[in-house]
Short mmCIF file of C-alpha atoms and ligand atoms in Angstrom, two decimals:
data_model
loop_
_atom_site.label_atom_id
_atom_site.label_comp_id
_atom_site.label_asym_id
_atom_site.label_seq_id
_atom_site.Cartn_x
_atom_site.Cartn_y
_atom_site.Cartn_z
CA UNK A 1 -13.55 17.11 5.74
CA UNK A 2 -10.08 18.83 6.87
CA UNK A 3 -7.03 17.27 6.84
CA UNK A 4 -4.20 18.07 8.87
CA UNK A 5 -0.35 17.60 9.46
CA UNK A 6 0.58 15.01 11.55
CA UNK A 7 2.67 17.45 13.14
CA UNK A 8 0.56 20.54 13.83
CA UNK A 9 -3.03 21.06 14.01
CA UNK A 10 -3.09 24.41 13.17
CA UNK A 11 -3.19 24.27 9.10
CA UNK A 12 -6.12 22.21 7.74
CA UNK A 13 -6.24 21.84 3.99
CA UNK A 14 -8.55 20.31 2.22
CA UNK A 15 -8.34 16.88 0.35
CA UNK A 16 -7.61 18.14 -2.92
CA UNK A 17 -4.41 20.02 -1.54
CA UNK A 18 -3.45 17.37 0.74
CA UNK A 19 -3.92 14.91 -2.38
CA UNK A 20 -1.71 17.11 -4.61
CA UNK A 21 1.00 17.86 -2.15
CA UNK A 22 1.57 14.93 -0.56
CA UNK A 23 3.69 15.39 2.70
CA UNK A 24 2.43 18.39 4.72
CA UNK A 25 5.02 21.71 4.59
CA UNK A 26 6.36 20.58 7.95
CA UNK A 27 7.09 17.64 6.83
CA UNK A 28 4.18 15.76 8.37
CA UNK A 29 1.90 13.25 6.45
CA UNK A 30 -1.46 14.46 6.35
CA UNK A 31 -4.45 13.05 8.24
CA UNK A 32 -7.91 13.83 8.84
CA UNK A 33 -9.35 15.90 11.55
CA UNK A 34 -12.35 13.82 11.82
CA UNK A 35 -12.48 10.38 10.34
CA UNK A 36 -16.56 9.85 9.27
CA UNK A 37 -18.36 6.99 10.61
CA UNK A 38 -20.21 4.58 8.59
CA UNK A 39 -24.09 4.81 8.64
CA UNK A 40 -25.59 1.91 10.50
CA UNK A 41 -27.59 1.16 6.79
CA UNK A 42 -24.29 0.48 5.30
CA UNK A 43 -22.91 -1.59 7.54
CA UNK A 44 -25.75 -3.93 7.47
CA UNK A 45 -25.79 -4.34 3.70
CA UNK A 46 -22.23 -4.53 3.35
CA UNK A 47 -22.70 -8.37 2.54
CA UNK A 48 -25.35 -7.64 -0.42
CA UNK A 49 -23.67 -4.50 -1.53
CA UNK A 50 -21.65 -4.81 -5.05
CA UNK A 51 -17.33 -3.19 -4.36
CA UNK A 52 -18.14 -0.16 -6.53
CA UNK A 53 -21.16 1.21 -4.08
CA UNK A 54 -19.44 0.27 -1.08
CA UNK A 55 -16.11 2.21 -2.67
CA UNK A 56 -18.41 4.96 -3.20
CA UNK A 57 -20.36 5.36 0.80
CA UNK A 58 -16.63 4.87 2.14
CA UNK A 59 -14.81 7.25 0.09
CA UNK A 60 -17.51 10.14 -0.07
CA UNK A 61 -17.27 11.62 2.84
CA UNK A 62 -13.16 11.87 2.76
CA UNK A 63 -13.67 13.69 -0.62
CA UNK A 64 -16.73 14.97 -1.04
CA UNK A 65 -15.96 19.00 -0.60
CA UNK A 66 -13.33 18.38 -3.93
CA UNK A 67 -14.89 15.22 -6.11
CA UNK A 68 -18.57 16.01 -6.81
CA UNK A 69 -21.00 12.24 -6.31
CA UNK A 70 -21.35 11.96 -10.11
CA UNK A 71 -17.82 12.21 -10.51
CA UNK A 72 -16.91 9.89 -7.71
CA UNK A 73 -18.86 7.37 -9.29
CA UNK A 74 -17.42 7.42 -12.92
CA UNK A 75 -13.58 7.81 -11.39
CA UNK A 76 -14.82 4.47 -9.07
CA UNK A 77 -16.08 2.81 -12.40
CA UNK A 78 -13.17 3.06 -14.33
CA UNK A 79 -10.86 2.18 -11.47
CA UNK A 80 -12.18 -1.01 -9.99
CA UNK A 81 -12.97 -3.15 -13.32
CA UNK A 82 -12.00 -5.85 -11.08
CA UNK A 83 -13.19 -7.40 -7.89
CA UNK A 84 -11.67 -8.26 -4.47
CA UNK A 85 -12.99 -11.16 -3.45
CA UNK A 86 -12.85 -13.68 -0.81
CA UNK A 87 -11.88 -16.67 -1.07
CA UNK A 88 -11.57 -20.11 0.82
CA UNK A 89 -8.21 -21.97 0.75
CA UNK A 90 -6.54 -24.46 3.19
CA UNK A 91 -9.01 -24.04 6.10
CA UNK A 92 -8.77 -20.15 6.00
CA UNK A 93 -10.42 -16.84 4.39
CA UNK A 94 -8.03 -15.52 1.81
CA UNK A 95 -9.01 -11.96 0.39
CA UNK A 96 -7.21 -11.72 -2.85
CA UNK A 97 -6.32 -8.14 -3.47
CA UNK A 98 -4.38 -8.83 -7.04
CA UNK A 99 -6.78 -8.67 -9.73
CA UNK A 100 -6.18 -5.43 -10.53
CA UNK A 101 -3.79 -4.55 -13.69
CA UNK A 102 -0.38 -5.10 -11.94
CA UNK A 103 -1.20 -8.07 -9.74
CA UNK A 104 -0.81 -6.73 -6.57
CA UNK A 105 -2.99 -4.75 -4.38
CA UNK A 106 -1.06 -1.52 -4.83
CA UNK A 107 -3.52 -1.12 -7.67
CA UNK A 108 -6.55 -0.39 -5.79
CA UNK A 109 -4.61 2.94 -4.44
CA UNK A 110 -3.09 4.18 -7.48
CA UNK A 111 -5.70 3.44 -10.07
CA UNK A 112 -8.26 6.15 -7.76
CA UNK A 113 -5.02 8.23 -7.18
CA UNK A 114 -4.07 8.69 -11.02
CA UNK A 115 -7.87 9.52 -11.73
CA UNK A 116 -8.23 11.72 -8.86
CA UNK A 117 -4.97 14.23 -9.83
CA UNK A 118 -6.24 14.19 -13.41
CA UNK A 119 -9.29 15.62 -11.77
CA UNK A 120 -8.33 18.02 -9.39
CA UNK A 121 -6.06 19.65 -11.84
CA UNK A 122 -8.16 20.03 -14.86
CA UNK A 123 -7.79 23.15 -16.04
CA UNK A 124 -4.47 23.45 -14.91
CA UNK A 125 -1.27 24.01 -17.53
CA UNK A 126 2.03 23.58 -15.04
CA UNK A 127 2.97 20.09 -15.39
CA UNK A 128 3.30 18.10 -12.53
CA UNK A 129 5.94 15.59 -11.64
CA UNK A 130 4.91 12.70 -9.42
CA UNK A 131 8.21 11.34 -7.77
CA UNK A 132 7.58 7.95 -5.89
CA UNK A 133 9.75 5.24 -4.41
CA UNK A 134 9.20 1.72 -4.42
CA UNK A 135 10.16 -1.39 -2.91
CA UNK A 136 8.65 -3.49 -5.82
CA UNK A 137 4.99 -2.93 -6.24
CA UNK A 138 4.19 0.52 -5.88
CA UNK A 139 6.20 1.70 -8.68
CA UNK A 140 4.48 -0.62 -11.11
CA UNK A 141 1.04 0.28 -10.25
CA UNK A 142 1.57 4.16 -10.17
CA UNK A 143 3.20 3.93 -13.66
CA UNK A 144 0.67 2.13 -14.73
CA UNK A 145 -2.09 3.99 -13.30
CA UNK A 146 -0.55 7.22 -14.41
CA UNK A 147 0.61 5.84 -18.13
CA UNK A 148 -0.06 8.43 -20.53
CA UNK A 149 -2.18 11.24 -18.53
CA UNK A 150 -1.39 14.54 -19.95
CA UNK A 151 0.26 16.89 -18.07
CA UNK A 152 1.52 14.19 -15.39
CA UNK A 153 4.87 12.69 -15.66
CA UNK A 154 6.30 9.91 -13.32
CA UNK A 155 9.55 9.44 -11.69
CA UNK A 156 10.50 6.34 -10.51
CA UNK A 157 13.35 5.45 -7.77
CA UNK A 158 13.43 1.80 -7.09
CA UNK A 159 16.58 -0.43 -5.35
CA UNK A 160 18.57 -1.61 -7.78
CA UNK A 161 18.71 -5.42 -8.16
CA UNK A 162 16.54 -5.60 -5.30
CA UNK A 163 12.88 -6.13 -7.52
CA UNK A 164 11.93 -8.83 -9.40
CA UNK A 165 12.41 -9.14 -13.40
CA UNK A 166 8.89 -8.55 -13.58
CA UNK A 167 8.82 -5.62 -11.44
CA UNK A 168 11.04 -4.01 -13.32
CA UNK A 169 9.83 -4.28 -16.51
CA UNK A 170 6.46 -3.04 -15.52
CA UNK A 171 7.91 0.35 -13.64
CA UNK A 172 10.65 0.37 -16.36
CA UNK A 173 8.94 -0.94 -19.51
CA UNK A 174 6.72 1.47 -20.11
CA UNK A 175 8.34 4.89 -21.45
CA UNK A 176 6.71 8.14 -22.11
CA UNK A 177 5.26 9.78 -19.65
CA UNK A 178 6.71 7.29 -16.71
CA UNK A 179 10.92 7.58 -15.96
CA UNK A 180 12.34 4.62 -14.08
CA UNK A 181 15.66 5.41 -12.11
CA UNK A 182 17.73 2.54 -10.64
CA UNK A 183 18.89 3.36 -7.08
CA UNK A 184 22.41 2.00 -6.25
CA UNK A 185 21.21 1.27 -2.20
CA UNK A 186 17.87 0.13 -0.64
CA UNK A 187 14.79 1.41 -0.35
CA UNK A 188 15.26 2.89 2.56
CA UNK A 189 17.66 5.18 0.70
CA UNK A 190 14.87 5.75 -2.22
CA UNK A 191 12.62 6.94 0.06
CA UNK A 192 15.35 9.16 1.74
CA UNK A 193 16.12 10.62 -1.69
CA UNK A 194 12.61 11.25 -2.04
CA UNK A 195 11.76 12.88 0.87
CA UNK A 196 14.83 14.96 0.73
CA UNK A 197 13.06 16.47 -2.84
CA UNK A 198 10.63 17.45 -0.99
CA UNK A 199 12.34 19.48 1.12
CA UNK A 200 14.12 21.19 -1.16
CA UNK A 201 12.56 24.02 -2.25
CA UNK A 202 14.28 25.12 -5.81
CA UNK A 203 13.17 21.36 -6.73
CA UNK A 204 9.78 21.54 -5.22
CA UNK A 205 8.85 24.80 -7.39
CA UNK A 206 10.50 23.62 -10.87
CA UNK A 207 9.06 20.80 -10.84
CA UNK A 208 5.86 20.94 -8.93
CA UNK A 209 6.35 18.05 -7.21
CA UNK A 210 3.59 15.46 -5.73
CA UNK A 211 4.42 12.16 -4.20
CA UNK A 212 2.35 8.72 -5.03
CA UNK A 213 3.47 6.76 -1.58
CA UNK A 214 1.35 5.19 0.50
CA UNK A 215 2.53 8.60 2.20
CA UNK A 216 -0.53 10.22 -0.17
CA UNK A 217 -3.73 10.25 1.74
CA UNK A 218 -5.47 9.59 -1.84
CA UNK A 219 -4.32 6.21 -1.90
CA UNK A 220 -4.76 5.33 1.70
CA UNK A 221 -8.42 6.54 1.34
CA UNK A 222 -9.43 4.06 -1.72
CA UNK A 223 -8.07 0.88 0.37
CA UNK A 224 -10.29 1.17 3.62
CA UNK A 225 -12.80 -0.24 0.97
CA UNK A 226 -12.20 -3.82 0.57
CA UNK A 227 -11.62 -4.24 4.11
CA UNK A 228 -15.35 -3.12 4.90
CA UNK A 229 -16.36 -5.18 1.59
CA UNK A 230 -14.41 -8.34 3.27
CA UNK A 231 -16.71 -7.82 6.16
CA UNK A 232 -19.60 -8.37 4.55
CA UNK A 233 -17.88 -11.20 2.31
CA UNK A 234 -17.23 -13.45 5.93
CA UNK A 235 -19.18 -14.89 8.37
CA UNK A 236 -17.75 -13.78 11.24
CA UNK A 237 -15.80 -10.58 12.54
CA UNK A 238 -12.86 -10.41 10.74
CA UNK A 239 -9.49 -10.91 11.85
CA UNK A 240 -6.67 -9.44 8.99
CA UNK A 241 -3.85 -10.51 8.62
CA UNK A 242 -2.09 -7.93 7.17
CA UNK A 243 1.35 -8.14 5.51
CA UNK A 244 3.22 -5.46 6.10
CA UNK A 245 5.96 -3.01 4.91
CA UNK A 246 5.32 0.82 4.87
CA UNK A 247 2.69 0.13 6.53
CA UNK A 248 -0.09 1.58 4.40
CA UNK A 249 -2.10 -0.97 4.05
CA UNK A 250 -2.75 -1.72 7.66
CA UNK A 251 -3.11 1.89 8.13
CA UNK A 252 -6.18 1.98 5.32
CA UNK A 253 -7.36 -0.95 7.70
CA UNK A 254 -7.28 0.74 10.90
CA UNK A 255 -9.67 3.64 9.41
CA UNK A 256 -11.46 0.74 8.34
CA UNK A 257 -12.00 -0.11 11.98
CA UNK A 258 -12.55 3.45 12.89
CA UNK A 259 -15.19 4.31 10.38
CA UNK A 260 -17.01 1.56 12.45
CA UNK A 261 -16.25 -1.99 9.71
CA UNK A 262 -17.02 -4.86 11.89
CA UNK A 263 -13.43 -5.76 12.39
CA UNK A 264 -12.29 -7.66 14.85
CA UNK A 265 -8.50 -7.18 14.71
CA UNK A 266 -5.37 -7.00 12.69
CA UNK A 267 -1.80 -8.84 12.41
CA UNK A 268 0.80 -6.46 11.68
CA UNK A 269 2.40 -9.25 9.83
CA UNK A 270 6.07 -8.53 8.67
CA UNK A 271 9.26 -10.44 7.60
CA UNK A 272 12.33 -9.74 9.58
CA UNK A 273 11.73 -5.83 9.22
CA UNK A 274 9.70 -6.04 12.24
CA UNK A 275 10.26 -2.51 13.29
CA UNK A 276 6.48 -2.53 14.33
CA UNK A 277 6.22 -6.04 15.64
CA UNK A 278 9.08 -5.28 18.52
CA UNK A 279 7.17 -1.55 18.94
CA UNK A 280 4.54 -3.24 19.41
CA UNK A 281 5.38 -5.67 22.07
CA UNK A 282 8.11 -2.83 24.03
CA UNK A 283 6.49 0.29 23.34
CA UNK A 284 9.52 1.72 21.78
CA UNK A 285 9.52 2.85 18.11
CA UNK A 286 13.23 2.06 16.76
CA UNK A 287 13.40 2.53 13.05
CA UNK A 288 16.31 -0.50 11.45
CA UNK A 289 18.03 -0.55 8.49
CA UNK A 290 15.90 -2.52 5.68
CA UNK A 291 17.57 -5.65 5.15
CA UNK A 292 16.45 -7.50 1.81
CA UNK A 293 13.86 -10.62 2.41
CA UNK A 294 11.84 -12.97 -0.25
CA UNK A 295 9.04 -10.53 0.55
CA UNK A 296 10.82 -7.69 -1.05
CA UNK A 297 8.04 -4.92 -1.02
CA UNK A 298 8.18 -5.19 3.04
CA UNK A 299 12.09 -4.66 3.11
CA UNK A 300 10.98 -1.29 4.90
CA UNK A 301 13.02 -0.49 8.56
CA UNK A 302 11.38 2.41 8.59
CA UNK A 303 7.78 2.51 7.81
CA UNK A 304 6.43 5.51 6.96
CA UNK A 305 2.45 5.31 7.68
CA UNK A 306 4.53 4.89 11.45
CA UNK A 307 3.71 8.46 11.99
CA UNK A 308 0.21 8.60 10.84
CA UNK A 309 -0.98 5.65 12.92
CA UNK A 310 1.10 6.88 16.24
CA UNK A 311 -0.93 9.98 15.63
CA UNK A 312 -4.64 8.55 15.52
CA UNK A 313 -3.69 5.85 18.12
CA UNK A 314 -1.16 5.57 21.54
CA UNK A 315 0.84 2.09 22.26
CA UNK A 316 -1.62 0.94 24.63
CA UNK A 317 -4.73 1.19 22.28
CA UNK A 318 -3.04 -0.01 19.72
CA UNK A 319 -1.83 -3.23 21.67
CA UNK A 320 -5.61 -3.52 21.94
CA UNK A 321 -5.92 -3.88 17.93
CA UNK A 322 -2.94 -5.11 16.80
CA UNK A 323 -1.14 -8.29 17.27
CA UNK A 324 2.61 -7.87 15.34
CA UNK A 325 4.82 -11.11 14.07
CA UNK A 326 6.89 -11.73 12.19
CA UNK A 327 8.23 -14.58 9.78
CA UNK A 328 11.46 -15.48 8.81
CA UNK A 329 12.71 -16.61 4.97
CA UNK A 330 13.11 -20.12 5.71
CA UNK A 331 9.14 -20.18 7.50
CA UNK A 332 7.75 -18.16 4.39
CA UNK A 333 9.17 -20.80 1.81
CA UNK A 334 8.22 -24.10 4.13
CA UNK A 335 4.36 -21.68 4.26
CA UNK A 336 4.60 -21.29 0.29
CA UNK A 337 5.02 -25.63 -0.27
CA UNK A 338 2.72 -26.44 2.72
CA UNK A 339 -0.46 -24.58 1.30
CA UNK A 340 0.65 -25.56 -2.23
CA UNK A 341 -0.38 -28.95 -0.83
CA UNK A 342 -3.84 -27.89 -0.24
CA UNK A 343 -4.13 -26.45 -3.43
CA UNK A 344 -3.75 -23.06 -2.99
CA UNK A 345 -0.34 -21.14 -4.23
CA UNK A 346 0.87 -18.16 -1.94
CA UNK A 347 3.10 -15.13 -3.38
CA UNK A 348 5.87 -14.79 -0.81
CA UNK A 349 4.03 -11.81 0.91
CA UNK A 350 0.63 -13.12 1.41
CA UNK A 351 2.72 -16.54 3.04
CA UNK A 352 4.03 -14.12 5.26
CA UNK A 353 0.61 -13.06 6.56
CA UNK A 354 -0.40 -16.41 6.67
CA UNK A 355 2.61 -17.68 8.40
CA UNK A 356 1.93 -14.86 11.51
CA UNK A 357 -1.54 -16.30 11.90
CA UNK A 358 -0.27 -19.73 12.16
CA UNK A 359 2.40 -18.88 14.76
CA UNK A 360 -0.23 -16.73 16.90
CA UNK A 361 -2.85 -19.93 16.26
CA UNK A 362 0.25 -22.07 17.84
CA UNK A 363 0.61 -19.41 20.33
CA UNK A 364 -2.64 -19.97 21.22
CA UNK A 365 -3.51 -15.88 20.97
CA UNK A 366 -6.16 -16.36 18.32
CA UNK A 367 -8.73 -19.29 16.77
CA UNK A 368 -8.64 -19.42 13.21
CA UNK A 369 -12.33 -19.12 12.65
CA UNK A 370 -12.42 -15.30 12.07
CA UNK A 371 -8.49 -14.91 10.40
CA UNK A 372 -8.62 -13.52 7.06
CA UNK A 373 -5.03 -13.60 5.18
CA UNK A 374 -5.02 -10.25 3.33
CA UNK A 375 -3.35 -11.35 -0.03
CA UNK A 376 -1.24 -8.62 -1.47
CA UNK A 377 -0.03 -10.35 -4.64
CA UNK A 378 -0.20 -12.67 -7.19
CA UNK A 379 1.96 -15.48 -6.74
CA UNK A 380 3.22 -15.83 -10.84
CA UNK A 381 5.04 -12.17 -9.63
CA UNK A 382 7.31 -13.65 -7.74
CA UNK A 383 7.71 -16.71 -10.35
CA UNK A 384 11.46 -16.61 -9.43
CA UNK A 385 10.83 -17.18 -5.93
CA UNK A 386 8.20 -19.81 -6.68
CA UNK A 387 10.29 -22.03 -9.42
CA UNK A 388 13.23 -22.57 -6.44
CA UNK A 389 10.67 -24.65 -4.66
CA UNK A 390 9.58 -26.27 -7.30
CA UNK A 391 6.35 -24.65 -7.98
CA UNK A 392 5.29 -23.32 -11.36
CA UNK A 393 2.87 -20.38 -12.19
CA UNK A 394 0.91 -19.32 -15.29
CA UNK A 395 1.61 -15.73 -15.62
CA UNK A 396 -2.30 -13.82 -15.70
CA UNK A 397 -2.77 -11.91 -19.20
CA UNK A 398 -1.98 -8.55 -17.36
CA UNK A 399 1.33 -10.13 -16.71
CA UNK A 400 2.20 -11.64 -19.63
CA UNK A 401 2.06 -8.12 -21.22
CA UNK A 402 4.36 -6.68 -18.88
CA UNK A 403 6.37 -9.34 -19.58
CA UNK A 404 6.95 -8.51 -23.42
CA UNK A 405 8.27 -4.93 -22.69
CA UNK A 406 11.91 -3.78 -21.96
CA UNK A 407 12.94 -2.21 -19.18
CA UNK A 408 14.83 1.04 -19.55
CA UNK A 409 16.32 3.22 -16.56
CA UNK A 410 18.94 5.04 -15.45
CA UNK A 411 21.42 3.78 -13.00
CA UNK A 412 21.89 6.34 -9.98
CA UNK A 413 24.16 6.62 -6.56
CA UNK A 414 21.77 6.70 -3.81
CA UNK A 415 22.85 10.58 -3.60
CA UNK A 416 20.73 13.66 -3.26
CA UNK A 417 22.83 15.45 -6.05
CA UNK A 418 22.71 12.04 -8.45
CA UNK A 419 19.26 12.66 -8.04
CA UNK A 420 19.26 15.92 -9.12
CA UNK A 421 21.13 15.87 -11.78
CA UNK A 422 18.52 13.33 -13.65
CA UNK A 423 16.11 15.64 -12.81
CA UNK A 424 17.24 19.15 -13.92
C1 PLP B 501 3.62 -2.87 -0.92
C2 PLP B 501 3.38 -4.30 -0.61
C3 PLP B 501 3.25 -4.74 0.69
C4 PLP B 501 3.39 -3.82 1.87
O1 PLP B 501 2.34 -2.89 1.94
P1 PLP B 501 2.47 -1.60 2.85
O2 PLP B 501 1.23 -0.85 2.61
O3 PLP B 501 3.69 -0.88 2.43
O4 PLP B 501 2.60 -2.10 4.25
C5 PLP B 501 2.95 -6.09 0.90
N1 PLP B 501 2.86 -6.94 -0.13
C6 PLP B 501 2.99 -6.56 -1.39
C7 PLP B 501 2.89 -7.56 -2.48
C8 PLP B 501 3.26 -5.22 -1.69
O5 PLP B 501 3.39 -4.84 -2.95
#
């Protein structure tokens, strides 16, 4: 398989260099030239087939000139200890993508990431330096799944005050290897700083550089997998509802659907960073400021996977596949208490996908019969949020551990050269 920029089809690379570099030399995010169809056998045993084998038909053929089968299937192994399963809750499928280490479902992407760079640089002696920014979640899973590789370090830009306590400690509690910096702006402005790395070239070579965003096509690839598992987990064509920020997530979905899942649909569900909600109902792409929400890790104005899915699909087909709403503070709260009534407690971003289905069920645009609420976090990591309304969370062991660290980062200017400075 060749991957290319979204910006010019005239360099392919494979996945290993597309995985270690990130964003494309022109700036592009890379995609691939051909995305690989699922075999009709898979797709019928998808409901008898355990995660780990379905992980390993969907991700083979994306990797399989760089990550020989044997080795696929040990790196699956000792990423995916955990499950992704589907569960029933207040009249609607729920598939609960936070049993991973850091509760949220970042950790399907950046446990098969870490494992996959360790890989495809053995042998090598240049260190490399990941830089990533986060809106909450990503930077705790990639410091955890990178925690003490050799020859790896992490860098870390998050908003500062902007994440929750836990959040923090688990990007910023770690030490060694991982390096949290505290951005004084948004995350719009740590992903600027970011990208702007990137493009500088002095940085780029003394510090061999990779990114860890959902921009990195090694971390899109490992979470088309529960979507297809989901679709063997329901009994009907699937609807997602998928909560949105950056937008890689739905993107992993949409190969999902093009690999040939049984999907029916997707919500591009988003808080009141619906950038891709209003592109979605006027055709025209108008990138916002991020303005802060109780679903922090969508505060994005600007997604980024924007580029990659305007590349694979035009405004009319993807009006075709995707229904965008959004939900405002005040709905996700009354969500969170409502379905606490049933029984079933919500983390403020998995309310917000189940929120969108509700007003699109009220709409009258879809049944609920085939909605599944893609749930991106554990509610105890947003205990903060939670404890306001009155509802109280056991933190899971993973958390609890986190929870016993302290944080330690540097406080920045979101500035190019504040950026620099930490780093040379
Ligand atoms: C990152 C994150 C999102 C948004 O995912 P994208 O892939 O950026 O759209 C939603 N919910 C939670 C809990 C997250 O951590």
């Amino acid at each position: 398989m060749q991957y290319y920029s979204t910006r010019s089809k005239n360099d392919p690379v494979s996945f290993a260099k597309a995985a270690l570099t990130g964003l494309a030399p022109d700036g592009g995010l890379y995609i691939p030239g051909d995305v690989p169809r699922l075999s009709s056998a898979v797709k019928s045993s998808l409901a008898h087939m355990e995660y780990i084998d379905i992980a390993f038909e969907i991700i083979k053929p994306w990797v399989t000139e760089d990550i020989p089968s044997g080795v696929l299937e040990e790196m699956l192994i000792s990423s995916y200890p955990f499950d992704a399963p589907v569960v029933e809750a207040g009249g609607r499928y729920v598939l609960e993508l936070f049993h991973g280490p850091t509760a949220a479902f970042k950790d399907f992407g950046a446990r098969f990431m870490a494992r996959a760079f360790s890989y495809l640089r053995r042998g090598e002696d240049k260190a490399l330096t990941i830089l990533t920014a986060t809106s909450g979640d990503t930077g705790g899973a990639v410091a955890d799944g990178f925690f003490g590789i050799d020859g790896i370090s992490v860098i870390v830009l998050y908003p500062k005050g902007r994440i929750s306590y836990l959040q923090e400690k688990q990007i910023a509690g770690l030490g060694k290897n991982i390096i949290a910096l505290a951005v004084e702006g948004s995350f719009d402005d740590c992903q600027r700083l970011v990208k702007q790395a990137f493009k500088d070239q002095d940085l780029q070579k003394k510090f061999n550089l990779a990114s860890a965003n959902s921009i990195n096509v090694s971390r899109l690839i490992p979470q088309i997998v529960y979507y297809a598992a989901a679709c063997g987990r329901v009994s009907t064509k699937p609807l997602f509802s998928v909560p949105s920020g950056n937008f890689g997530n739905l993107t992993a979905g949409l190969y999902a659907y093009k690999m040939g899942a049984p999907i029916q649909k997707f919500i591009a569900a988003t808080n009141i960073n619906k950038t891709i909600p209003d592109y979605l109902e006027t055709g025209n792409y108008i990138e916002q400021l991020s303005k802060a929400t109780l679903s922090n890790a969508m505060d994005v104005g600007a997604p980024s996977n924007f580029e990659r899915i305007n590349a694979h699909f035009s405004w009319e087909e993807l009006k075709e596949i995707i229904f965008g709403m959004y939900v405002s503070d005040e709905e996700t709260r009354e969500t969170i208490k409502e379905v606490y009534k049933t029984g079933y407690c919500l983390d403020p971003h998995s309310a917000v996908g189940w929120q969108a289905a509700t007003k699109l069920e009220q709409k009258g645009v879809i049944d609920n019969e085939n909605t599944v609420i893609v749930s991106t976090a554990h509610p105890a990591k947003f205990g903060e949020t939670l404890e306001e309304l009155g509802i109280h969370v056991a933190l899971p062991a993973s958390l609890e551990k986190a929870m016993q660290r302290t944080a330690q980062s540097n406080t920045i200017k979101a500035e190019f050269e504040a950026l620099k400075s930490q780093l040379s």
